[in-house]
Amino acid sequence: MKDKKYYKKVAIGIVVGIISAIAIVGFIKAPSKSSDRLAEDLQKEFKANQKMLKEQDAAKQTSADQDTSDSKDAKEESGSKITCVGDSVMLGAAPELMQAIPDGVIDAKESRQARDGVEILEGLKEENKLGSTVVIELGTNCYFSQATGQEIIDYLGKDTKIYWVTVYGKYLQDQERTNGVIRQLAKDNKNVEVIAWDALGAENPDWFYNDGIHLNGAGRSAYAKMICNALGIETTDVDFSQTQTTDNAGE
C-alpha cells in the first residue's frame, strides 16, 4: 500500500500543474488584450490623421482658388511639389511630415499595397497633386515583384525624382525579399534612391509600438526627419512635439 508521502507528492504535483496551466492561459490572453488595445488606439490615431490631412488639403485648395496669379504659373508651381505616398506607417507620421514639408502632399492610408501604386498616382495626377519629387512607402503590407515596382516608376517617368522607403517590422514577413526588390529597382533606375528605414528602424526598437511596425512619438519624428534628410530639407527649426498626441497605444 502506498504511503501518505506518495499521495502528498501527487497532490502537490496536481496543484502545481493547475497553477502552471492558469499562468500559461493568462500569458496567452494578455498579449491578445494588448493587441486589441493597440489596434483600437491605432485606429483612433489613423482616423485623426486622415481628418487632419483632409482639412489641410481643403485649406490649400481654398488658398489656391483665391490665388490671383496666372493659372499657368500656378500649375508650374504645383508641379514642383513633393508628393509622399504611403500606407499606415506613413499615415502615423503624417502630422510630422506636414509640419516639416508644409507645401508637400501627403497621401497615406491603411492596408495599401504596391500593386495599388499606379492607381493612387493616377488619382493624384488628376487632382494636380503629383509633384516632381515623389516619396513612396509601399510594401509593408505585402511583398511585391520587381515588375510591379517598375510599373510605378515607369508611370512617374524618368523626369520624376523618386525616393523609395524600405519596409521594416520586428515581426514582418518577407521584409528582406521586399527590400531586395526596392534596392534592385534603385540600381536599375537612375532617378530612384533608397531611404533605408529598415536599417534605422532596427537600430531603434524604442521607436515602435508593441507590434514592431507602427511608430510612437519619437519614431514618428525620426521617420519624418529621415525622409527630410534624404530630400535635403532642413528640420532644425521644426518643433515635432507640437504634432504628437499620445505614446501609450496598446500599453
PDB file of C-alpha atoms in Angstrom:
ATOM      1  CA  MET A   1       0.000   0.000   0.000  1.00  0.00           C
ATOM      2  CA  LYS A   2       1.369   3.386  -0.932  1.00  0.00           C
ATOM      3  CA  ASP A   3       2.254   5.650   1.989  1.00  0.00           C
ATOM      4  CA  LYS A   4       0.986   9.136   2.731  1.00  0.00           C
ATOM      5  CA  LYS A   5       4.179  10.760   1.371  1.00  0.00           C
ATOM      6  CA  TYR A   6       3.441   9.395  -2.097  1.00  0.00           C
ATOM      7  CA  TYR A   7      -0.113  10.779  -2.152  1.00  0.00           C
ATOM      8  CA  LYS A   8       1.152  14.082  -0.812  1.00  0.00           C
ATOM      9  CA  LYS A   9       3.631  14.331  -3.701  1.00  0.00           C
ATOM     10  CA  VAL A  10       0.860  13.516  -6.189  1.00  0.00           C
ATOM     11  CA  ALA A  11      -1.403  16.176  -4.707  1.00  0.00           C
ATOM     12  CA  ILE A  12       1.373  18.768  -4.828  1.00  0.00           C
ATOM     13  CA  GLY A  13       2.084  17.841  -8.454  1.00  0.00           C
ATOM     14  CA  ILE A  14      -1.565  18.321  -9.404  1.00  0.00           C
ATOM     15  CA  VAL A  15      -1.716  21.712  -7.687  1.00  0.00           C
ATOM     16  CA  VAL A  16       1.492  22.845  -9.412  1.00  0.00           C
ATOM     17  CA  GLY A  17       0.115  21.663 -12.762  1.00  0.00           C
ATOM     18  CA  ILE A  18      -3.114  23.616 -12.299  1.00  0.00           C
ATOM     19  CA  ILE A  19      -1.240  26.780 -11.286  1.00  0.00           C
ATOM     20  CA  SER A  20       1.063  26.422 -14.310  1.00  0.00           C
ATOM     21  CA  ALA A  21      -1.900  25.969 -16.640  1.00  0.00           C
ATOM     22  CA  ILE A  22      -3.587  29.079 -15.254  1.00  0.00           C
ATOM     23  CA  ALA A  23      -0.365  31.056 -15.682  1.00  0.00           C
ATOM     24  CA  ILE A  24       0.029  29.889 -19.290  1.00  0.00           C
ATOM     25  CA  VAL A  25      -3.572  30.798 -20.143  1.00  0.00           C
ATOM     26  CA  GLY A  26      -3.090  34.202 -18.546  1.00  0.00           C
ATOM     27  CA  PHE A  27       0.121  34.728 -20.534  1.00  0.00           C
ATOM     28  CA  ILE A  28      -1.652  33.856 -23.765  1.00  0.00           C
ATOM     29  CA  LYS A  29      -4.632  36.105 -23.072  1.00  0.00           C
ATOM     30  CA  ALA A  30      -2.558  39.117 -22.003  1.00  0.00           C
ATOM     31  CA  PRO A  31      -0.888  39.712 -25.383  1.00  0.00           C
ATOM     32  CA  SER A  32      -4.263  39.283 -27.059  1.00  0.00           C
ATOM     33  CA  LYS A  33      -5.795  42.037 -24.933  1.00  0.00           C
ATOM     34  CA  SER A  34      -2.734  44.212 -25.562  1.00  0.00           C
ATOM     35  CA  SER A  35      -3.027  43.634 -29.314  1.00  0.00           C
ATOM     36  CA  ASP A  36      -6.717  44.539 -29.258  1.00  0.00           C
ATOM     37  CA  ARG A  37      -5.969  47.729 -27.343  1.00  0.00           C
ATOM     38  CA  LEU A  38      -3.187  48.633 -29.763  1.00  0.00           C
ATOM     39  CA  ALA A  39      -5.464  48.099 -32.765  1.00  0.00           C
ATOM     40  CA  GLU A  40      -8.136  50.327 -31.222  1.00  0.00           C
ATOM     41  CA  ASP A  41      -5.666  53.086 -30.366  1.00  0.00           C
ATOM     42  CA  LEU A  42      -4.085  52.973 -33.807  1.00  0.00           C
ATOM     43  CA  GLN A  43      -7.491  53.223 -35.459  1.00  0.00           C
ATOM     44  CA  LYS A  44      -8.176  56.399 -33.460  1.00  0.00           C
ATOM     45  CA  GLU A  45      -4.776  57.794 -34.406  1.00  0.00           C
ATOM     46  CA  PHE A  46      -5.212  56.973 -38.097  1.00  0.00           C
ATOM     47  CA  LYS A  47      -8.712  58.432 -38.175  1.00  0.00           C
ATOM     48  CA  ALA A  48      -7.492  61.668 -36.597  1.00  0.00           C
ATOM     49  CA  ASN A  49      -4.592  61.897 -39.048  1.00  0.00           C
ATOM     50  CA  GLN A  50      -6.849  61.266 -42.047  1.00  0.00           C
ATOM     51  CA  LYS A  51      -9.115  64.058 -40.863  1.00  0.00           C
ATOM     52  CA  MET A  52      -6.118  66.361 -40.455  1.00  0.00           C
ATOM     53  CA  LEU A  53      -4.874  65.594 -43.975  1.00  0.00           C
ATOM     54  CA  LYS A  54      -8.311  66.294 -45.472  1.00  0.00           C
ATOM     55  CA  GLU A  55      -8.625  69.574 -43.597  1.00  0.00           C
ATOM     56  CA  GLN A  56      -5.177  70.733 -44.683  1.00  0.00           C
ATOM     57  CA  ASP A  57      -5.878  69.672 -48.256  1.00  0.00           C
ATOM     58  CA  ALA A  58      -9.136  71.645 -48.237  1.00  0.00           C
ATOM     59  CA  ALA A  59      -7.340  74.676 -46.815  1.00  0.00           C
ATOM     60  CA  LYS A  60      -4.707  74.501 -49.555  1.00  0.00           C
ATOM     61  CA  GLN A  61      -7.395  74.206 -52.202  1.00  0.00           C
ATOM     62  CA  THR A  62      -9.190  77.266 -50.840  1.00  0.00           C
ATOM     63  CA  SER A  63      -5.934  79.201 -50.856  1.00  0.00           C
ATOM     64  CA  ALA A  64      -5.251  78.121 -54.438  1.00  0.00           C
ATOM     65  CA  ASP A  65      -8.743  79.201 -55.525  1.00  0.00           C
ATOM     66  CA  GLN A  66      -8.156  82.622 -54.016  1.00  0.00           C
ATOM     67  CA  ASP A  67      -4.767  82.985 -55.663  1.00  0.00           C
ATOM     68  CA  THR A  68      -4.858  85.733 -58.249  1.00  0.00           C
ATOM     69  CA  SER A  69      -1.687  84.574 -60.010  1.00  0.00           C
ATOM     70  CA  ASP A  70      -1.702  83.302 -63.598  1.00  0.00           C
ATOM     71  CA  SER A  71      -3.098  79.771 -63.872  1.00  0.00           C
ATOM     72  CA  LYS A  72      -0.071  78.606 -65.846  1.00  0.00           C
ATOM     73  CA  ASP A  73       2.282  79.777 -63.121  1.00  0.00           C
ATOM     74  CA  ALA A  74       0.115  78.088 -60.502  1.00  0.00           C
ATOM     75  CA  LYS A  75       0.226  74.849 -62.441  1.00  0.00           C
ATOM     76  CA  GLU A  76       4.003  75.016 -62.794  1.00  0.00           C
ATOM     77  CA  GLU A  77       4.333  75.692 -59.069  1.00  0.00           C
ATOM     78  CA  SER A  78       2.199  72.659 -58.213  1.00  0.00           C
ATOM     79  CA  GLY A  79       4.434  70.519 -60.407  1.00  0.00           C
ATOM     80  CA  SER A  80       7.436  71.302 -58.193  1.00  0.00           C
ATOM     81  CA  LYS A  81       5.773  69.913 -55.075  1.00  0.00           C
ATOM     82  CA  ILE A  82       6.915  66.940 -53.036  1.00  0.00           C
ATOM     83  CA  THR A  83       4.361  64.153 -53.007  1.00  0.00           C
ATOM     84  CA  CYS A  84       4.535  61.395 -50.378  1.00  0.00           C
ATOM     85  CA  VAL A  85       2.541  58.199 -50.938  1.00  0.00           C
ATOM     86  CA  GLY A  86       2.374  55.521 -48.278  1.00  0.00           C
ATOM     87  CA  ASP A  87       0.488  53.126 -46.051  1.00  0.00           C
ATOM     88  CA  SER A  88      -0.301  53.192 -42.314  1.00  0.00           C
ATOM     89  CA  VAL A  89       3.339  53.704 -41.309  1.00  0.00           C
ATOM     90  CA  MET A  90       3.437  56.987 -43.190  1.00  0.00           C
ATOM     91  CA  LEU A  91      -0.100  57.803 -42.072  1.00  0.00           C
ATOM     92  CA  GLY A  92       1.014  57.592 -38.460  1.00  0.00           C
ATOM     93  CA  ALA A  93       3.780  60.118 -39.147  1.00  0.00           C
ATOM     94  CA  ALA A  94       1.615  62.343 -41.373  1.00  0.00           C
ATOM     95  CA  PRO A  95       1.394  65.253 -38.858  1.00  0.00           C
ATOM     96  CA  GLU A  96       5.178  65.317 -38.507  1.00  0.00           C
ATOM     97  CA  LEU A  97       5.671  65.167 -42.277  1.00  0.00           C
ATOM     98  CA  MET A  98       3.218  68.016 -42.831  1.00  0.00           C
ATOM     99  CA  GLN A  99       5.000  70.041 -40.166  1.00  0.00           C
ATOM    100  CA  ALA A 100       8.332  69.522 -41.931  1.00  0.00           C
ATOM    101  CA  ILE A 101       7.019  69.759 -45.520  1.00  0.00           C
ATOM    102  CA  PRO A 102       4.105  72.231 -45.297  1.00  0.00           C
ATOM    103  CA  ASP A 103       3.898  72.652 -49.071  1.00  0.00           C
ATOM    104  CA  GLY A 104       4.014  68.919 -49.708  1.00  0.00           C
ATOM    105  CA  VAL A 105       1.224  66.463 -50.463  1.00  0.00           C
ATOM    106  CA  ILE A 106       0.855  63.536 -48.046  1.00  0.00           C
ATOM    107  CA  ASP A 107      -1.370  60.741 -49.326  1.00  0.00           C
ATOM    108  CA  ALA A 108      -1.299  57.838 -46.883  1.00  0.00           C
ATOM    109  CA  LYS A 109      -3.875  55.197 -45.962  1.00  0.00           C
ATOM    110  CA  GLU A 110      -4.058  51.876 -44.181  1.00  0.00           C
ATOM    111  CA  SER A 111      -3.568  48.479 -45.840  1.00  0.00           C
ATOM    112  CA  ARG A 112      -2.151  49.850 -49.082  1.00  0.00           C
ATOM    113  CA  GLN A 113      -0.028  47.645 -51.281  1.00  0.00           C
ATOM    114  CA  ALA A 114       2.405  48.383 -54.092  1.00  0.00           C
ATOM    115  CA  ARG A 115       0.003  46.870 -56.605  1.00  0.00           C
ATOM    116  CA  ASP A 116      -2.285  49.858 -55.884  1.00  0.00           C
ATOM    117  CA  GLY A 117       0.515  52.325 -56.617  1.00  0.00           C
ATOM    118  CA  VAL A 118      -0.277  53.306 -60.201  1.00  0.00           C
ATOM    119  CA  GLU A 119      -3.975  53.784 -59.440  1.00  0.00           C
ATOM    120  CA  ILE A 120      -3.113  56.030 -56.484  1.00  0.00           C
ATOM    121  CA  LEU A 121      -0.712  58.090 -58.582  1.00  0.00           C
ATOM    122  CA  GLU A 122      -3.269  58.436 -61.374  1.00  0.00           C
ATOM    123  CA  GLY A 123      -5.737  59.916 -58.889  1.00  0.00           C
ATOM    124  CA  LEU A 124      -3.151  62.364 -57.587  1.00  0.00           C
ATOM    125  CA  LYS A 125      -2.248  63.413 -61.118  1.00  0.00           C
ATOM    126  CA  GLU A 126      -5.895  64.105 -61.943  1.00  0.00           C
ATOM    127  CA  GLU A 127      -6.104  66.360 -58.878  1.00  0.00           C
ATOM    128  CA  ASN A 128      -2.841  68.094 -59.819  1.00  0.00           C
ATOM    129  CA  LYS A 129      -1.152  66.815 -56.654  1.00  0.00           C
ATOM    130  CA  LEU A 130       1.632  64.820 -58.256  1.00  0.00           C
ATOM    131  CA  GLY A 131       4.941  66.590 -57.762  1.00  0.00           C
ATOM    132  CA  SER A 132       8.297  66.369 -59.477  1.00  0.00           C
ATOM    133  CA  THR A 133       9.636  64.625 -56.365  1.00  0.00           C
ATOM    134  CA  VAL A 134       7.786  61.552 -55.094  1.00  0.00           C
ATOM    135  CA  VAL A 135       8.423  59.604 -51.897  1.00  0.00           C
ATOM    136  CA  ILE A 136       6.981  56.086 -51.956  1.00  0.00           C
ATOM    137  CA  GLU A 137       6.455  53.974 -48.842  1.00  0.00           C
ATOM    138  CA  LEU A 138       4.659  50.866 -50.079  1.00  0.00           C
ATOM    139  CA  GLY A 139       5.485  47.242 -49.380  1.00  0.00           C
ATOM    140  CA  THR A 140       4.803  46.845 -45.666  1.00  0.00           C
ATOM    141  CA  ASN A 141       1.520  45.012 -46.192  1.00  0.00           C
ATOM    142  CA  CYS A 142       2.643  42.597 -48.877  1.00  0.00           C
ATOM    143  CA  TYR A 143       5.667  41.560 -50.908  1.00  0.00           C
ATOM    144  CA  PHE A 144       5.634  42.899 -54.445  1.00  0.00           C
ATOM    145  CA  SER A 145       7.511  41.878 -57.572  1.00  0.00           C
ATOM    146  CA  GLN A 146      10.091  43.950 -59.409  1.00  0.00           C
ATOM    147  CA  ALA A 147       7.662  44.217 -62.328  1.00  0.00           C
ATOM    148  CA  THR A 148       5.075  45.860 -60.051  1.00  0.00           C
ATOM    149  CA  GLY A 149       7.624  48.331 -58.726  1.00  0.00           C
ATOM    150  CA  GLN A 150       8.896  49.093 -62.201  1.00  0.00           C
ATOM    151  CA  GLU A 151       5.345  49.821 -63.365  1.00  0.00           C
ATOM    152  CA  ILE A 152       5.107  52.553 -60.710  1.00  0.00           C
ATOM    153  CA  ILE A 153       8.456  54.020 -61.713  1.00  0.00           C
ATOM    154  CA  ASP A 154       7.594  53.954 -65.416  1.00  0.00           C
ATOM    155  CA  TYR A 155       4.295  55.720 -64.735  1.00  0.00           C
ATOM    156  CA  LEU A 156       6.071  58.547 -62.909  1.00  0.00           C
ATOM    157  CA  GLY A 157       8.647  58.844 -65.680  1.00  0.00           C
ATOM    158  CA  LYS A 158      12.376  59.496 -65.783  1.00  0.00           C
ATOM    159  CA  ASP A 159      11.975  63.206 -65.042  1.00  0.00           C
ATOM    160  CA  THR A 160      10.489  62.465 -61.612  1.00  0.00           C
ATOM    161  CA  LYS A 161      12.890  62.090 -58.697  1.00  0.00           C
ATOM    162  CA  ILE A 162      11.729  59.055 -56.731  1.00  0.00           C
ATOM    163  CA  TYR A 163      12.654  58.069 -53.177  1.00  0.00           C
ATOM    164  CA  TRP A 164      11.508  54.610 -52.106  1.00  0.00           C
ATOM    165  CA  VAL A 165      11.407  53.902 -48.366  1.00  0.00           C
ATOM    166  CA  THR A 166      12.361  50.353 -47.380  1.00  0.00           C
ATOM    167  CA  VAL A 167       9.986  48.405 -45.142  1.00  0.00           C
ATOM    168  CA  TYR A 168      10.658  47.453 -41.539  1.00  0.00           C
ATOM    169  CA  GLY A 169       8.878  45.478 -38.856  1.00  0.00           C
ATOM    170  CA  LYS A 170      10.243  43.420 -35.996  1.00  0.00           C
ATOM    171  CA  TYR A 171       7.959  40.544 -36.972  1.00  0.00           C
ATOM    172  CA  LEU A 172       7.416  41.494 -40.612  1.00  0.00           C
ATOM    173  CA  GLN A 173       7.414  38.610 -43.081  1.00  0.00           C
ATOM    174  CA  ASP A 174       9.134  38.966 -46.465  1.00  0.00           C
ATOM    175  CA  GLN A 175      10.980  42.067 -45.280  1.00  0.00           C
ATOM    176  CA  GLU A 176      14.295  41.069 -46.829  1.00  0.00           C
ATOM    177  CA  ARG A 177      12.692  39.978 -50.109  1.00  0.00           C
ATOM    178  CA  THR A 178      10.689  43.182 -50.399  1.00  0.00           C
ATOM    179  CA  ASN A 179      13.674  45.392 -49.601  1.00  0.00           C
ATOM    180  CA  GLY A 180      15.741  43.410 -52.062  1.00  0.00           C
ATOM    181  CA  VAL A 181      13.262  44.376 -54.779  1.00  0.00           C
ATOM    182  CA  ILE A 182      13.341  48.046 -53.729  1.00  0.00           C
ATOM    183  CA  ARG A 183      17.130  48.154 -53.817  1.00  0.00           C
ATOM    184  CA  GLN A 184      17.250  46.407 -57.189  1.00  0.00           C
ATOM    185  CA  LEU A 185      14.783  48.944 -58.601  1.00  0.00           C
ATOM    186  CA  ALA A 186      17.085  51.733 -57.441  1.00  0.00           C
ATOM    187  CA  LYS A 187      20.025  50.063 -59.181  1.00  0.00           C
ATOM    188  CA  ASP A 188      18.055  49.714 -62.403  1.00  0.00           C
ATOM    189  CA  ASN A 189      16.650  53.268 -62.435  1.00  0.00           C
ATOM    190  CA  LYS A 190      18.898  56.320 -62.124  1.00  0.00           C
ATOM    191  CA  ASN A 191      16.056  58.524 -60.871  1.00  0.00           C
ATOM    192  CA  VAL A 192      15.319  56.253 -57.889  1.00  0.00           C
ATOM    193  CA  GLU A 193      17.011  56.431 -54.481  1.00  0.00           C
ATOM    194  CA  VAL A 194      16.506  54.228 -51.444  1.00  0.00           C
ATOM    195  CA  ILE A 195      15.668  55.582 -47.992  1.00  0.00           C
ATOM    196  CA  ALA A 196      16.855  52.832 -45.654  1.00  0.00           C
ATOM    197  CA  TRP A 197      14.166  52.752 -42.969  1.00  0.00           C
ATOM    198  CA  ASP A 198      14.928  49.075 -42.282  1.00  0.00           C
ATOM    199  CA  ALA A 199      18.445  49.848 -41.057  1.00  0.00           C
ATOM    200  CA  LEU A 200      17.435  52.858 -38.979  1.00  0.00           C
ATOM    201  CA  GLY A 201      14.376  51.159 -37.513  1.00  0.00           C
ATOM    202  CA  ALA A 202      16.299  48.044 -36.498  1.00  0.00           C
ATOM    203  CA  GLU A 203      18.763  50.179 -34.568  1.00  0.00           C
ATOM    204  CA  ASN A 204      15.993  51.916 -32.586  1.00  0.00           C
ATOM    205  CA  PRO A 205      13.402  49.445 -31.244  1.00  0.00           C
ATOM    206  CA  ASP A 206      12.142  52.053 -28.758  1.00  0.00           C
ATOM    207  CA  TRP A 207      10.570  53.996 -31.651  1.00  0.00           C
ATOM    208  CA  PHE A 208       7.837  51.402 -32.143  1.00  0.00           C
ATOM    209  CA  TYR A 209       4.626  50.272 -30.524  1.00  0.00           C
ATOM    210  CA  ASN A 210       4.334  46.639 -29.443  1.00  0.00           C
ATOM    211  CA  ASP A 211       3.580  45.412 -32.959  1.00  0.00           C
ATOM    212  CA  GLY A 212       7.076  46.423 -34.043  1.00  0.00           C
ATOM    213  CA  ILE A 213       5.815  48.275 -37.143  1.00  0.00           C
ATOM    214  CA  HIS A 214       3.858  51.388 -36.188  1.00  0.00           C
ATOM    215  CA  LEU A 215       5.507  54.393 -34.604  1.00  0.00           C
ATOM    216  CA  ASN A 216       5.282  56.167 -31.287  1.00  0.00           C
ATOM    217  CA  GLY A 217       6.052  59.882 -30.890  1.00  0.00           C
ATOM    218  CA  ALA A 218       9.828  59.501 -31.051  1.00  0.00           C
ATOM    219  CA  GLY A 219       9.517  57.154 -34.007  1.00  0.00           C
ATOM    220  CA  ARG A 220       7.226  59.483 -35.945  1.00  0.00           C
ATOM    221  CA  SER A 221       9.632  62.384 -35.510  1.00  0.00           C
ATOM    222  CA  ALA A 222      12.598  60.231 -36.535  1.00  0.00           C
ATOM    223  CA  TYR A 223      10.721  58.923 -39.575  1.00  0.00           C
ATOM    224  CA  ALA A 224       9.877  62.440 -40.758  1.00  0.00           C
ATOM    225  CA  LYS A 225      13.439  63.640 -40.160  1.00  0.00           C
ATOM    226  CA  MET A 226      14.812  60.672 -42.101  1.00  0.00           C
ATOM    227  CA  ILE A 227      12.704  61.494 -45.149  1.00  0.00           C
ATOM    228  CA  CYS A 228      13.539  65.187 -44.925  1.00  0.00           C
ATOM    229  CA  ASN A 229      17.253  64.435 -44.632  1.00  0.00           C
ATOM    230  CA  ALA A 230      17.076  62.293 -47.771  1.00  0.00           C
ATOM    231  CA  LEU A 231      15.317  65.132 -49.606  1.00  0.00           C
ATOM    232  CA  GLY A 232      17.717  67.771 -48.302  1.00  0.00           C
ATOM    233  CA  ILE A 233      15.061  69.543 -46.223  1.00  0.00           C
ATOM    234  CA  GLU A 234      16.263  71.234 -43.044  1.00  0.00           C
ATOM    235  CA  THR A 235      14.283  70.285 -39.905  1.00  0.00           C
ATOM    236  CA  THR A 236      16.312  72.085 -37.232  1.00  0.00           C
ATOM    237  CA  ASP A 237      13.590  74.678 -36.658  1.00  0.00           C
ATOM    238  CA  VAL A 238      10.708  72.177 -36.765  1.00  0.00           C
ATOM    239  CA  ASP A 239       9.068  71.517 -33.384  1.00  0.00           C
ATOM    240  CA  PHE A 240       7.726  67.987 -33.815  1.00  0.00           C
ATOM    241  CA  SER A 241       6.396  67.937 -30.238  1.00  0.00           C
ATOM    242  CA  GLN A 242       3.531  70.153 -31.416  1.00  0.00           C
ATOM    243  CA  THR A 243       2.219  67.311 -33.582  1.00  0.00           C
ATOM    244  CA  GLN A 244       2.493  64.407 -31.167  1.00  0.00           C
ATOM    245  CA  THR A 245      -0.543  63.140 -29.302  1.00  0.00           C
ATOM    246  CA  THR A 246      -0.112  60.000 -27.198  1.00  0.00           C
ATOM    247  CA  ASP A 247       2.632  57.410 -26.978  1.00  0.00           C
ATOM    248  CA  ASN A 248       0.815  54.764 -24.946  1.00  0.00           C
ATOM    249  CA  ALA A 249      -1.098  52.905 -27.664  1.00  0.00           C
ATOM    250  CA  GLY A 250      -1.636  49.316 -26.726  1.00  0.00           C
ATOM    251  CA  GLU A 251       0.166  49.632 -23.405  1.00  0.00           C
TER     252      GLU A 251
END
